[in-house]
Short mmCIF file of C-alpha atoms in Angstrom, two decimals:
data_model
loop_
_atom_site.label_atom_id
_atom_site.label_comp_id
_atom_site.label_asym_id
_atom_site.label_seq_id
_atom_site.Cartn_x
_atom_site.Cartn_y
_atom_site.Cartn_z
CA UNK A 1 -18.55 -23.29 9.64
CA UNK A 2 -14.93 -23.90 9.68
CA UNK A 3 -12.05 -23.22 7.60
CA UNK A 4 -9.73 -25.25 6.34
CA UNK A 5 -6.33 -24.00 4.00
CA UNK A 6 -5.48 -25.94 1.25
CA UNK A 7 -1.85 -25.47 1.82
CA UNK A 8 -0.27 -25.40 5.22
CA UNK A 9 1.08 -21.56 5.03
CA UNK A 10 -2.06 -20.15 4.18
CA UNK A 11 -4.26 -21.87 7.48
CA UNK A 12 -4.83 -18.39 9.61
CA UNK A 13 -3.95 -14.93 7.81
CA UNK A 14 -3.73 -12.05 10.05
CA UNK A 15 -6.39 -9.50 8.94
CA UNK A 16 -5.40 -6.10 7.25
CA UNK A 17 -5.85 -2.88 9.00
CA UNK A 18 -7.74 -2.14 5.86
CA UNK A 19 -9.94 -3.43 3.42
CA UNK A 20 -7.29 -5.05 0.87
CA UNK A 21 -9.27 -3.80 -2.07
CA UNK A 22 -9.27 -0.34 -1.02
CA UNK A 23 -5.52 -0.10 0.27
CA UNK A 24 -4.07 -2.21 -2.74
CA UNK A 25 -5.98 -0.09 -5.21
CA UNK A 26 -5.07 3.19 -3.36
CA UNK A 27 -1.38 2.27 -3.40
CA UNK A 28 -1.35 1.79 -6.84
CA UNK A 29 -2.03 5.55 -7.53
CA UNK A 30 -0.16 6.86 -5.08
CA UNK A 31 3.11 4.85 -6.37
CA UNK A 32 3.46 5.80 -9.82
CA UNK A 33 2.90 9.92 -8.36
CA UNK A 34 5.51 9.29 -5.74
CA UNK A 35 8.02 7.76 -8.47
CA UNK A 36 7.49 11.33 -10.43
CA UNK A 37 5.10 9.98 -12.67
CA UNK A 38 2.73 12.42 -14.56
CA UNK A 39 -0.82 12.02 -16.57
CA UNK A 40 -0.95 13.99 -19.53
CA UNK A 41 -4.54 16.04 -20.28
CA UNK A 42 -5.28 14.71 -23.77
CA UNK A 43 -8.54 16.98 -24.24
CA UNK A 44 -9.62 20.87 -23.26
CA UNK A 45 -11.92 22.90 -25.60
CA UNK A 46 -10.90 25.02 -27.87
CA UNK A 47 -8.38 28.00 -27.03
CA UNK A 48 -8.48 26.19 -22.98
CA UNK A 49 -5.28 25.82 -21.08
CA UNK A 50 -4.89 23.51 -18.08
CA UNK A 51 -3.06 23.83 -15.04
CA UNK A 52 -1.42 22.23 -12.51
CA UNK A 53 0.11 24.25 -9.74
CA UNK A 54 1.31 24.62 -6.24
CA UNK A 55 0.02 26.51 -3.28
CA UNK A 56 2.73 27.48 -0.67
CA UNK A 57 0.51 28.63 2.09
CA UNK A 58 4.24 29.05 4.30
CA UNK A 59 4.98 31.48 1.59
CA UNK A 60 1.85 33.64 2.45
CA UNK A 61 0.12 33.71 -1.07
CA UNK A 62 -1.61 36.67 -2.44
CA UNK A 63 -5.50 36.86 -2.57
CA UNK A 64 -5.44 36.03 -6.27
CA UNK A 65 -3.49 32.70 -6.07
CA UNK A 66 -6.16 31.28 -3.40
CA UNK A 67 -8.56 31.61 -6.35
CA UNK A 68 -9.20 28.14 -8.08
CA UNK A 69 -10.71 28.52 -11.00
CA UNK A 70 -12.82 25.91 -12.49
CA UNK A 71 -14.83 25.30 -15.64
CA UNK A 72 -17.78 23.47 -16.26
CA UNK A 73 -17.62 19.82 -17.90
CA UNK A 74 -13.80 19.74 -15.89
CA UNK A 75 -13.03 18.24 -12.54
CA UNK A 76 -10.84 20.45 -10.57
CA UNK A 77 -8.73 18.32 -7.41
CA UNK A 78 -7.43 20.29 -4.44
CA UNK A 79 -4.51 17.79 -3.66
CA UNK A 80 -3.47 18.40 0.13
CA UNK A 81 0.06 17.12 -0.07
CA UNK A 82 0.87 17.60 4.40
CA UNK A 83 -2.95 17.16 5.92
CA UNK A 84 -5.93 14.88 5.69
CA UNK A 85 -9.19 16.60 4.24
CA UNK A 86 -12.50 16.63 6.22
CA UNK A 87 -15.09 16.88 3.61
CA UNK A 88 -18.26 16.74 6.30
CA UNK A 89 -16.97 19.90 7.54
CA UNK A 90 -16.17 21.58 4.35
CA UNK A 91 -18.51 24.25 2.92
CA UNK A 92 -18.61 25.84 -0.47
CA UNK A 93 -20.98 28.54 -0.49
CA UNK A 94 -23.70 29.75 -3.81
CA UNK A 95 -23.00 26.51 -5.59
CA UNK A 96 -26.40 25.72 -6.11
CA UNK A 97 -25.81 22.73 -7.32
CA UNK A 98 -23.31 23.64 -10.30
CA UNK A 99 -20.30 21.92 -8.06
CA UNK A 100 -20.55 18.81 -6.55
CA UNK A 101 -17.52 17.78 -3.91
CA UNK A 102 -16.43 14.57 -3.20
CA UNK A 103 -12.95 12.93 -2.16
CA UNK A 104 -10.70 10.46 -2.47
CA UNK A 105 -7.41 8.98 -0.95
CA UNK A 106 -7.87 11.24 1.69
CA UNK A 107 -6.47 14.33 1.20
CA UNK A 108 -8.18 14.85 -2.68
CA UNK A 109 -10.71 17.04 -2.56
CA UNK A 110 -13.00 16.73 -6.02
CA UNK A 111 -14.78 19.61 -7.85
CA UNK A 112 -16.89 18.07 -10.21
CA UNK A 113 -18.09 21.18 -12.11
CA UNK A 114 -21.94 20.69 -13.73
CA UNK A 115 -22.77 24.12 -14.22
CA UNK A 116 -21.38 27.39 -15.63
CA UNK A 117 -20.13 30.14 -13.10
CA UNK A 118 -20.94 34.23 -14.07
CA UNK A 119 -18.43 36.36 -15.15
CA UNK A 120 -17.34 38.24 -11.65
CA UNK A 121 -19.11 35.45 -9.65
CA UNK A 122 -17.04 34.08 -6.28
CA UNK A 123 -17.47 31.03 -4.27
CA UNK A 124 -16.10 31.05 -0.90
CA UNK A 125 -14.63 27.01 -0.34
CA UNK A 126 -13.59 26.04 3.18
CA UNK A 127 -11.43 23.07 3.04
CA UNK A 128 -10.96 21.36 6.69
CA UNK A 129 -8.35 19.39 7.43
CA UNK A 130 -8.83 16.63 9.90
CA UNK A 131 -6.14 18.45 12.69
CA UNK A 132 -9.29 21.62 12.66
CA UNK A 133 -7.38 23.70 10.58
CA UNK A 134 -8.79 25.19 7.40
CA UNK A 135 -7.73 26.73 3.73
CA UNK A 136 -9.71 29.37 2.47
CA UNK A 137 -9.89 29.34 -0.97
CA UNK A 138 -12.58 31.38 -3.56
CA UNK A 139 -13.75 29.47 -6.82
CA UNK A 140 -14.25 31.36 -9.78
CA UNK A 141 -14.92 31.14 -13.47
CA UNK A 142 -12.18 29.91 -15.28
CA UNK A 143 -12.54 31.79 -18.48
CA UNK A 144 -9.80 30.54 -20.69
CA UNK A 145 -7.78 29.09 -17.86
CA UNK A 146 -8.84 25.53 -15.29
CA UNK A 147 -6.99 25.14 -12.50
CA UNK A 148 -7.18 20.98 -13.32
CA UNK A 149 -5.10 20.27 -10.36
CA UNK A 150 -3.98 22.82 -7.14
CA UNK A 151 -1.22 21.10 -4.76
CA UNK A 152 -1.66 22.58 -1.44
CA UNK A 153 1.63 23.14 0.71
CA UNK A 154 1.35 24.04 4.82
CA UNK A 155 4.89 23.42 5.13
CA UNK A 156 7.62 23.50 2.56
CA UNK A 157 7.70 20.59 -0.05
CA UNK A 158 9.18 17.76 0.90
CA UNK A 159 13.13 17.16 0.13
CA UNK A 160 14.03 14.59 -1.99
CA UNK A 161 15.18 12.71 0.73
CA UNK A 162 11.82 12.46 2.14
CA UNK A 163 10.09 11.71 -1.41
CA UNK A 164 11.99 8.85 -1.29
CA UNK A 165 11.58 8.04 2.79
CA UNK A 166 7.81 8.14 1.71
CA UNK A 167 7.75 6.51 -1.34
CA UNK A 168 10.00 3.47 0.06
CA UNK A 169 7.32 3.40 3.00
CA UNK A 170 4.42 3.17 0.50
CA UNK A 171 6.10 0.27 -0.90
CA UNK A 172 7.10 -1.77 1.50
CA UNK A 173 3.05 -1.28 2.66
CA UNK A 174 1.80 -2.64 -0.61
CA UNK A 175 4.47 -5.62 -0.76
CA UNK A 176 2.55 -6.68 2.69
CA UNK A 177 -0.51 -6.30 1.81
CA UNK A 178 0.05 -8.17 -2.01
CA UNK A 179 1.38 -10.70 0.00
CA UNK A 180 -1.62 -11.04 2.29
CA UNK A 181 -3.86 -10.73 -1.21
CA UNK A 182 -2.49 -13.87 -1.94
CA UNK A 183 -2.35 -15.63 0.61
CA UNK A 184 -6.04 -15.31 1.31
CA UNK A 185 -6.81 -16.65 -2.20
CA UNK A 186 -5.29 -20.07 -1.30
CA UNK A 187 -8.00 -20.41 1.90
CA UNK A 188 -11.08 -22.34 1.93
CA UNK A 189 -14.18 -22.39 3.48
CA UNK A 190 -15.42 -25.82 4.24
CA UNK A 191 -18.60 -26.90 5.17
CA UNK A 192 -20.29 -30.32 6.24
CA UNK A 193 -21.94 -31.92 3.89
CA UNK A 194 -25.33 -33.39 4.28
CA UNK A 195 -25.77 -37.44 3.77
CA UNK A 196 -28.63 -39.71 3.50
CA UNK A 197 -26.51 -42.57 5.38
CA UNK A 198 -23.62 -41.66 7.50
CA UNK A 199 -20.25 -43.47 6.20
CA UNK A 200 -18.53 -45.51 8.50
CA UNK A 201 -14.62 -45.82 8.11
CA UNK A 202 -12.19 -49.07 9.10
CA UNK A 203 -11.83 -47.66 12.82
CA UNK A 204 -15.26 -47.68 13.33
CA UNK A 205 -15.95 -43.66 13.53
CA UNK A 206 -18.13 -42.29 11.69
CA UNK A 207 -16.35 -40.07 8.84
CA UNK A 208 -17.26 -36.22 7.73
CA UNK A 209 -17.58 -35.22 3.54
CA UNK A 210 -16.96 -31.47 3.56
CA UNK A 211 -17.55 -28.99 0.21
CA UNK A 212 -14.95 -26.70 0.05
CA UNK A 213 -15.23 -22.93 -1.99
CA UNK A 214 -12.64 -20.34 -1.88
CA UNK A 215 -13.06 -17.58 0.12
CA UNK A 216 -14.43 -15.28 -1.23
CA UNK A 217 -11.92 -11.46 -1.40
CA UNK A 218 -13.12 -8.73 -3.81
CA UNK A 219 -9.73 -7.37 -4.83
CA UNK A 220 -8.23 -8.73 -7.85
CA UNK A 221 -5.60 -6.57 -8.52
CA UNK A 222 -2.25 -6.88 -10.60
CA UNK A 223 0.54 -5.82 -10.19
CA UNK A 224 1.28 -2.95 -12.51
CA UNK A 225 4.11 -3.36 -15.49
CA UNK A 226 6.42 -1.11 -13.45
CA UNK A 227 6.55 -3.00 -10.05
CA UNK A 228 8.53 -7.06 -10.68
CA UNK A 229 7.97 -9.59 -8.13
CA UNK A 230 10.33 -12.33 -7.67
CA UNK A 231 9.69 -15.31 -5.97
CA UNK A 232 11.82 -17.29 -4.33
CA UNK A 233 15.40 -14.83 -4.02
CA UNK A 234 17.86 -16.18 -3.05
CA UNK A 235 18.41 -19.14 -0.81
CA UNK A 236 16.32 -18.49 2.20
CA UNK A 237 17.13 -21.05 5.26
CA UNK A 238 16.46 -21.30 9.17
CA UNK A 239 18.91 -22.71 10.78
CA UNK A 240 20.92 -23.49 8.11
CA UNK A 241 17.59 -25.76 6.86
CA UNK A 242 16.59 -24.48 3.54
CA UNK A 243 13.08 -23.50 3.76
CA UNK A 244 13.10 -24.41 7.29
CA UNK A 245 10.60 -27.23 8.33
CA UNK A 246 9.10 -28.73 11.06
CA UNK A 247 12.37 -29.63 12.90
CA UNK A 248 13.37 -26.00 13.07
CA UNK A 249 9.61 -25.11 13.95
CA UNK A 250 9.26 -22.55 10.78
CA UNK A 251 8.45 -22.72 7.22
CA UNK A 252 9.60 -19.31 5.28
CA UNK A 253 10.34 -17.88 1.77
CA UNK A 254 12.16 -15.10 0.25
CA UNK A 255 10.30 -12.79 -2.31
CA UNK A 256 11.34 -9.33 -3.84
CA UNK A 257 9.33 -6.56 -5.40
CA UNK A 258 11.66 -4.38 -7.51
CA UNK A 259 10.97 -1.06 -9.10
CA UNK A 260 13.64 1.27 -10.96
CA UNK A 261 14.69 3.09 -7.89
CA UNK A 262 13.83 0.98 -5.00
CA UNK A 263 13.46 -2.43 -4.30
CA UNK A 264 11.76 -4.66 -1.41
CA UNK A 265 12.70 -7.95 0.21
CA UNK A 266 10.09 -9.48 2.30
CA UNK A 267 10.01 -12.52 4.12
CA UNK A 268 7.45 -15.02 5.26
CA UNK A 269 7.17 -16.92 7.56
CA UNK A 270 4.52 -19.62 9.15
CA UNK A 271 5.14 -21.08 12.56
CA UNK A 272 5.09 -24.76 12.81
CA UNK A 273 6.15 -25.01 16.81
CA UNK A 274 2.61 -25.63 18.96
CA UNK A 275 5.21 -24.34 21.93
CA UNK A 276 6.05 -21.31 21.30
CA UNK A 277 5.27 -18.20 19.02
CA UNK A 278 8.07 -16.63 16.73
CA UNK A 279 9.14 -12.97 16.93
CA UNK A 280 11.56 -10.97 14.89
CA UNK A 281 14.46 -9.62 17.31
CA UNK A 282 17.24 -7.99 15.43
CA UNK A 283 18.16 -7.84 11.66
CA UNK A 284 20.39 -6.53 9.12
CA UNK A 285 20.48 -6.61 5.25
CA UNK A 286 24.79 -6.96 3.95
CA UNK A 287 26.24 -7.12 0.94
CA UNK A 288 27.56 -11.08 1.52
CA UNK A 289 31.34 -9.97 -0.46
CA UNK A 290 32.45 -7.59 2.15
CA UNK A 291 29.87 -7.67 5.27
CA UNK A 292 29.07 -3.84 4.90
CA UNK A 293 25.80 -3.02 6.05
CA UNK A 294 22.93 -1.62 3.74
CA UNK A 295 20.93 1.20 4.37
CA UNK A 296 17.64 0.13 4.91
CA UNK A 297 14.92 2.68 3.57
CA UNK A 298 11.87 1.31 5.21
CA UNK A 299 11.21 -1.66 7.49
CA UNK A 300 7.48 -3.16 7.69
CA UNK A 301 6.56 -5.77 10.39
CA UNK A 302 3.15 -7.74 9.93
CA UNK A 303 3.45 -9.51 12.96
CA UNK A 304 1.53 -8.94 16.46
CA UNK A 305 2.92 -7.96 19.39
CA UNK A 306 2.93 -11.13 21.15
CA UNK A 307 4.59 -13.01 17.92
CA UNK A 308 3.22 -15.48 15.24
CA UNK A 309 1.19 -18.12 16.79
CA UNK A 310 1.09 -21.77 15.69
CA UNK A 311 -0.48 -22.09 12.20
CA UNK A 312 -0.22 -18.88 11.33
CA UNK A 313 1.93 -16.04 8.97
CA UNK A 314 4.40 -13.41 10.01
CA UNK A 315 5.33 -11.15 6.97
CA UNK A 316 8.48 -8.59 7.38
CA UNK A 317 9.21 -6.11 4.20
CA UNK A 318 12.50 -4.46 4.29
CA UNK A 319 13.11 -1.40 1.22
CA UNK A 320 16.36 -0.63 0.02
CA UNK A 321 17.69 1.51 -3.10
CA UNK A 322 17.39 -0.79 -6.19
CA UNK A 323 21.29 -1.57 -6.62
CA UNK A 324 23.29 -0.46 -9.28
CA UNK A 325 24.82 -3.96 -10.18
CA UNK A 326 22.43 -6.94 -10.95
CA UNK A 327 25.18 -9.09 -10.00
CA UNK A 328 26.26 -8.29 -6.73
CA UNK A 329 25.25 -10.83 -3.78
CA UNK A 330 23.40 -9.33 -0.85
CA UNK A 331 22.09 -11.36 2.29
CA UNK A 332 18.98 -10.58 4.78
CA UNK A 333 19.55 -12.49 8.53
CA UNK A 334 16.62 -12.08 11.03
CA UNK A 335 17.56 -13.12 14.54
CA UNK A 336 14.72 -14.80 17.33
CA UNK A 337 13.73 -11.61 19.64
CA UNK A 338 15.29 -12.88 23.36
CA UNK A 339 17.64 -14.84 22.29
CA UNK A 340 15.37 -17.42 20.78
CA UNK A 341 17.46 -20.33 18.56
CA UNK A 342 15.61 -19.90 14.81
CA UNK A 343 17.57 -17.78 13.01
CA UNK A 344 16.24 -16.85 9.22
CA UNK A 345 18.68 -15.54 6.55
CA UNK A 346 18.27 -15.35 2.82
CA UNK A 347 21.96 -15.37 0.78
CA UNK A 348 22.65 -14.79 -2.15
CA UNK A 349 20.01 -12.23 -3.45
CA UNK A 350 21.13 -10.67 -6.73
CA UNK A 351 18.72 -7.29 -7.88
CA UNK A 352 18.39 -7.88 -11.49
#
C-alpha cells in the first residue's frame, strides 16, 4: 500500500508527538481557562452552595482547609495547577464504592460522588504526583457546602507574566497541531486496483488504475468562535519569489491564528530541493515602518533535527501580543540555518 497526496504540500506529514484528537481537544479546554475564562454552575439542590477555591500548600494550610468536601450526585475536581497527578498510585481509603476517581488532562483528579457520606465520616485521599510527592487531603460530607472545584498550589500562583508565557505556549502548540489536522485530511491512501485485462499505454508499459480514500484521522475539531484563523497574511515570499517555487527549492504560506490578547503567525513550508533539506537558522518578527523588533512570546518549531526532507512539511509558530492597531504593518523573515541562500519573509501582516 502506498500513499499518494492529492496536493503536492500535503505528500509526507511529520507525525504528532500525540494523538491529534486527544491534544487538539485537550487544548481547547485548557485555552479558554488560561484566557480567564469561567463556567458558571447552573444547578445545586436546594439551600447548596458551590465552591471553587485554592489550596496554597507554600502557605502551610490548616487541617480543616485540606478537607474537600463532596456531595453525592456532584463531581468534585482536585485541579493540580504545578504537578502531574498519578492516579495508579493514589488511594482513597472507606470509599466503598460511593467515590469513583478518574482523571483527565493530567493533573485533574475526578471525584465522581455515587453515594452519601455519614455525618462525622472521613476519607483519607492520597493524591501522587508523578515527581513521588503526595497531598494529603481528607474527604468529608459536604452538608450544605461542595467543594465543586479545589486548585492545588505547591508553589505560589503563577504571575501574570507567566499566565501569559503559558498561555502563548499553549497556543502556538495548537496552531501546529491544527495545521497538521489539516494537512493530513488532504492525504490519500491509494491502492492498486484489480483488472481482468491489464491496459497497455502508447509506450508500450503496462499502466496501473489505483482507488484512492482519504485517510482516515478521528479528530474533527473546529476551531472555537474565540480563536480566527487567517489564511494567507500577508505577502509571504522566498527569495523575493512569492510563494516560493521550485526554482527557489520551497513552497510556503503565511497563516495567523488571532485571539483577543495574543496572536500567532505560523509558517509552512514544503521542500521542493531533492539536494538538500531546509532548516530554520535565525529569525525575527519587526514592525516593517520603523524596523523595531517585536517581542516574541513563544516560538514553536515542527521541524526535525536534521531539517525538512524533500517532499515533506516544516511548520514554525511564532506568538506575539495581539496588537493594538489593526492597521499597522509587521513582517516575519526566517533565515537558512549555515548560511544557506532561501530566505522566507512574510510583509505586510496587518492584526485585524
Amino acid at each position: 500500500m502506498t500513499r499518494h497526496p492529492n496536493r503536492m504540500p500535503q505528500a509526507s506529514i511529520p507525525t504528532p508527538r500525540a494523538p491529534l484528537r486527544t491534544s487538539l481537544c485537550l487544548l481547547l479546554l485548557v485555552l479558554p481557562l488560561a484566557a480567564g475564562a469561567a463556567s458558571p454552575i447552573s444547578w445545586l439542590p436546594e439551600g447548596w452552595e458551590a465552591d471553587a477555591r485554592e489550596l496554597k500548600l507554600h502557605e502551610r494550610p490548616s487541617a480543616s482547609e485540606l478537607e474537600v468536601r463532596v456531595t453525592r450526585r456532584f463531581l468534585s475536581v482536585v485541579e493540580l495547577m504545578d504537578g502531574r497527578l498519578d492516579l495508579e498510585r493514589t488511594t482513597l481509603e472507606g470509599a466503598n464504592g460511593r467515590i469513583q476517581m478518574g482523571q483527565q488532562d493530567g493533573n485533574l483528579l475526578l471525584l465522581d460522588v455515587v453515594g452519601d457520606l455519614k455525618p462525622g465520616e472521613r476519607l483519607p485521599l492520597s493524591v501522587a504526583y508523578q515527581d513521588g510527592t503526595r497531598l494529603e487531603l481528607t474527604l468529608v460530607r459536604g452538608e450544605l457546602r461542595t467543594d465543586i472545584n479545589v486548585r492545588v498550589y505547591q508553589r505560589p500562583p503563577p504571575s501574570q507574566e507567566e499566565q501569559e508565557a503559558s498561555l502563548a505556549r499553549e497556543l502556538a502548540q495548537f496552531a501546529v497541531a491544527y495545521e497538521q489536522h489539516l494537512l493530513m485530511k488532504g492525504e490519500m491512501i491509494c491502492v492498486p486496483e484489480e483488472q481482468e485485462a491489464p491496459r497497455v499505454g502508447p509506450s508500450d508499459h503496462q499502466e496501473s488504475r489505483f482507488r484512492c480514500e482519504p485517510v482516515p484521522h478521528e479528530c474533527g475539531v473546529k476551531i472555537p468562535s474565540w480563536l480566527h484563523r487567517r489564511e494567507p497574511v500577508g505577502r509571504f515570499t522566498v527569495n523575493g519569489k512569492e510563494g516560493g517555487g521550485g526554482d527557489v527549492g520551497l513552497l510556503g504560506n503565511s497563516i495567523a491564528y488571532q485571539m483577543h490578547r495574543q496572536t500567532v503567525v505560523l509558517i509552512s513550508v514544503f521542500n521542493m530541493d531533492p539536494k538538500q533539506r531546509w532548516r530554520p537558522g535565525e529569525y525575527a518578527l519587526r514592525r516593517e515602518a520603523t524596523g523595531e523588533p517585536v517581542h516574541l512570546r513563544a516560538v514553536q518549531m515542527e521541524v526535525p533535527e536534521d531539517g525538512v526532507d524533500f517532499g515533506t512539511v516544516g511548520l514554525m509558530s511564532f506568538v506575539i501580543d495581539t496588537p493594538r492597531s489593526g492597521t499597522e504593518r509587521f513582517v516575519l523573515e526566517v533565515l537558512e540555518k549555515d548560511g544557506g541562500p532561501r530566505r522566507i519573509r512574510a510583509e505586510g501582516m496587518t492584526f485585524e
